[in-house]
Amino acid sequence: MKENTRLFTAELSRRGYKYSVTERDDKADVVSAKFRAENSSGIEVKIFLSMDGGDIAVRCFSLITVPDSRRAAVLEALNSIMDEYRWVRLYLDEDKELTAAIDASVTRASVGDVATELMLRAVNIVDEVFPRVMRAMWG
């Protein structure tokens, strides 16, 4: 296990969060955690801890799939939402699925706190904005 992965998971364990780890020799390790949400059926967060330990990528993949007929409306809603929430990028990927993303630079000293904070921030923001995205999705 990479050092930043060990430091991050130690912080998650200390705070009582459940998670799983996928160790990858030639790529970033991935820590996954699932959260209950008020406005959706649940949110899975994946945190990618870089090979060199200098950055993290927090992702919530496949939140919804957007049909072509609702793409413009959903993108308009996402643009409006991102004007209000500076910590997260919301976008439709090549599979027409909504992804939430946060990236950050970290150090060994900060990775536990920063990764945990951004993981929780991603969950909270996704849960807060989910009703607005769904209204745009269903018109």
CSV table of C-alpha atoms in Angstrom, one decimal:
chain,number,residue,atom,x,y,z
A,1,MET,CA,0.0,0.0,0.0
A,2,LYS,CA,1.3,3.4,-0.9
A,3,GLU,CA,2.2,5.7,2.0
A,4,ASN,CA,-0.5,8.3,1.3
A,5,THR,CA,-3.1,5.5,1.0
A,6,ARG,CA,-2.0,4.2,4.4
A,7,LEU,CA,-2.2,7.7,5.9
A,8,PHE,CA,-5.6,8.4,4.4
A,9,THR,CA,-7.1,5.1,5.4
A,10,ALA,CA,-5.7,5.5,8.9
A,11,GLU,CA,-7.7,8.7,9.2
A,12,LEU,CA,-10.8,7.1,7.8
A,13,SER,CA,-10.5,4.3,10.4
A,14,ARG,CA,-9.9,6.8,13.2
A,15,ARG,CA,-13.1,8.6,12.3
A,16,GLY,CA,-15.1,5.3,11.9
A,17,TYR,CA,-15.7,5.3,8.2
A,18,LYS,CA,-16.1,2.1,6.2
A,19,TYR,CA,-14.1,1.9,3.0
A,20,SER,CA,-12.4,-0.5,0.6
A,21,VAL,CA,-8.9,-0.2,-1.0
A,22,THR,CA,-7.8,-1.2,-4.4
A,23,GLU,CA,-4.0,-1.3,-4.6
A,24,ARG,CA,-2.6,-0.8,-8.1
A,25,ASP,CA,1.1,-1.3,-8.7
A,26,ASP,CA,1.5,1.0,-11.7
A,27,LYS,CA,-1.4,3.4,-11.0
A,28,ALA,CA,-2.9,5.4,-8.2
A,29,ASP,CA,-4.5,3.4,-5.4
A,30,VAL,CA,-8.2,3.8,-5.1
A,31,VAL,CA,-10.1,4.1,-1.8
A,32,SER,CA,-13.9,3.7,-2.2
A,33,ALA,CA,-16.6,4.6,0.4
A,34,LYS,CA,-20.4,4.5,0.2
A,35,PHE,CA,-22.6,7.0,1.9
A,36,ARG,CA,-26.4,7.2,2.6
A,37,ALA,CA,-27.9,10.3,1.1
A,38,GLU,CA,-31.0,12.3,1.8
A,39,ASN,CA,-31.8,13.1,-1.8
A,40,SER,CA,-30.5,10.1,-3.7
A,41,SER,CA,-30.3,6.3,-3.2
A,42,GLY,CA,-26.7,6.6,-2.1
A,43,ILE,CA,-23.4,8.1,-3.1
A,44,GLU,CA,-20.2,6.2,-3.8
A,45,VAL,CA,-17.0,8.2,-3.7
A,46,LYS,CA,-13.7,7.0,-5.1
A,47,ILE,CA,-10.5,8.7,-4.0
A,48,PHE,CA,-7.5,8.2,-6.3
A,49,LEU,CA,-4.2,8.7,-4.4
A,50,SER,CA,-1.4,9.5,-6.9
A,51,MET,CA,1.7,7.4,-7.4
A,52,ASP,CA,4.0,10.2,-6.2
A,53,GLY,CA,1.8,11.1,-3.2
A,54,GLY,CA,1.4,14.8,-4.3
A,55,ASP,CA,-2.3,14.8,-5.2
A,56,ILE,CA,-5.7,13.2,-4.9
A,57,ALA,CA,-8.7,13.0,-7.2
A,58,VAL,CA,-12.1,12.6,-5.6
A,59,ARG,CA,-14.8,11.2,-7.9
A,60,CYS,CA,-18.5,10.3,-7.8
A,61,PHE,CA,-19.1,8.4,-11.1
A,62,SER,CA,-22.3,7.5,-12.8
A,63,LEU,CA,-24.6,9.5,-10.7
A,64,ILE,CA,-27.3,9.6,-13.4
A,65,THR,CA,-27.4,8.9,-17.1
A,66,VAL,CA,-28.7,11.8,-19.2
A,67,PRO,CA,-30.6,11.1,-22.4
A,68,ASP,CA,-29.8,13.3,-25.4
A,69,SER,CA,-33.2,15.0,-25.2
A,70,ARG,CA,-32.3,16.4,-21.7
A,71,ARG,CA,-28.6,17.1,-22.3
A,72,ALA,CA,-29.0,20.9,-22.8
A,73,ALA,CA,-31.3,21.3,-19.8
A,74,VAL,CA,-29.0,19.3,-17.5
A,75,LEU,CA,-25.9,21.1,-18.7
A,76,GLU,CA,-27.6,24.4,-18.0
A,77,ALA,CA,-28.4,23.3,-14.5
A,78,LEU,CA,-24.9,22.1,-13.9
A,79,ASN,CA,-23.4,25.4,-15.1
A,80,SER,CA,-25.7,27.2,-12.7
A,81,ILE,CA,-24.8,24.9,-9.8
A,82,MET,CA,-21.1,25.3,-10.4
A,83,ASP,CA,-21.5,29.1,-10.1
A,84,GLU,CA,-22.5,28.4,-6.5
A,85,TYR,CA,-20.2,25.6,-5.5
A,86,ARG,CA,-16.5,26.3,-6.1
A,87,TRP,CA,-15.2,23.0,-4.8
A,88,VAL,CA,-16.7,20.6,-7.2
A,89,ARG,CA,-16.8,20.2,-11.0
A,90,LEU,CA,-19.9,18.5,-12.4
A,91,TYR,CA,-19.9,17.2,-15.9
A,92,LEU,CA,-21.3,14.7,-18.3
A,93,ASP,CA,-18.7,12.1,-19.4
A,94,GLU,CA,-18.5,10.3,-22.7
A,95,ASP,CA,-21.1,7.8,-21.6
A,96,LYS,CA,-23.6,10.6,-20.8
A,97,GLU,CA,-23.2,10.0,-17.1
A,98,LEU,CA,-23.0,12.7,-14.5
A,99,THR,CA,-19.7,12.8,-12.6
A,100,ALA,CA,-18.7,15.0,-9.7
A,101,ALA,CA,-14.9,15.7,-9.4
A,102,ILE,CA,-12.6,17.4,-6.9
A,103,ASP,CA,-8.8,17.5,-7.2
A,104,ALA,CA,-6.3,18.7,-4.7
A,105,SER,CA,-2.6,18.9,-4.0
A,106,VAL,CA,-1.6,17.2,-0.7
A,107,THR,CA,1.4,16.4,1.4
A,108,ARG,CA,2.1,13.4,3.6
A,109,ALA,CA,1.2,15.7,6.6
A,110,SER,CA,-2.1,16.8,5.0
A,111,VAL,CA,-3.4,13.8,3.0
A,112,GLY,CA,-5.6,12.3,5.8
A,113,ASP,CA,-7.4,15.5,6.7
A,114,VAL,CA,-7.6,17.0,3.2
A,115,ALA,CA,-8.8,13.8,1.5
A,116,THR,CA,-11.4,13.1,4.2
A,117,GLU,CA,-12.7,16.7,4.1
A,118,LEU,CA,-13.0,16.7,0.3
A,119,MET,CA,-14.6,13.2,0.3
A,120,LEU,CA,-17.3,14.5,2.7
A,121,ARG,CA,-17.6,17.8,0.8
A,122,ALA,CA,-18.2,15.9,-2.4
A,123,VAL,CA,-20.9,13.8,-0.8
A,124,ASN,CA,-22.6,16.8,0.8
A,125,ILE,CA,-22.6,18.8,-2.4
A,126,VAL,CA,-23.8,16.0,-4.6
A,127,ASP,CA,-26.6,15.3,-2.2
A,128,GLU,CA,-27.6,19.0,-2.0
A,129,VAL,CA,-27.7,19.6,-5.8
A,130,PHE,CA,-29.2,16.3,-6.7
A,131,PRO,CA,-32.8,17.5,-6.7
A,132,ARG,CA,-31.9,20.4,-9.0
A,133,VAL,CA,-30.2,18.1,-11.4
A,134,MET,CA,-33.2,15.7,-11.4
A,135,ARG,CA,-35.7,18.6,-12.0
A,136,ALA,CA,-33.6,19.5,-15.1
A,137,MET,CA,-33.5,15.9,-16.1
A,138,TRP,CA,-37.3,15.4,-15.9
A,139,GLY,CA,-38.3,18.9,-17.0
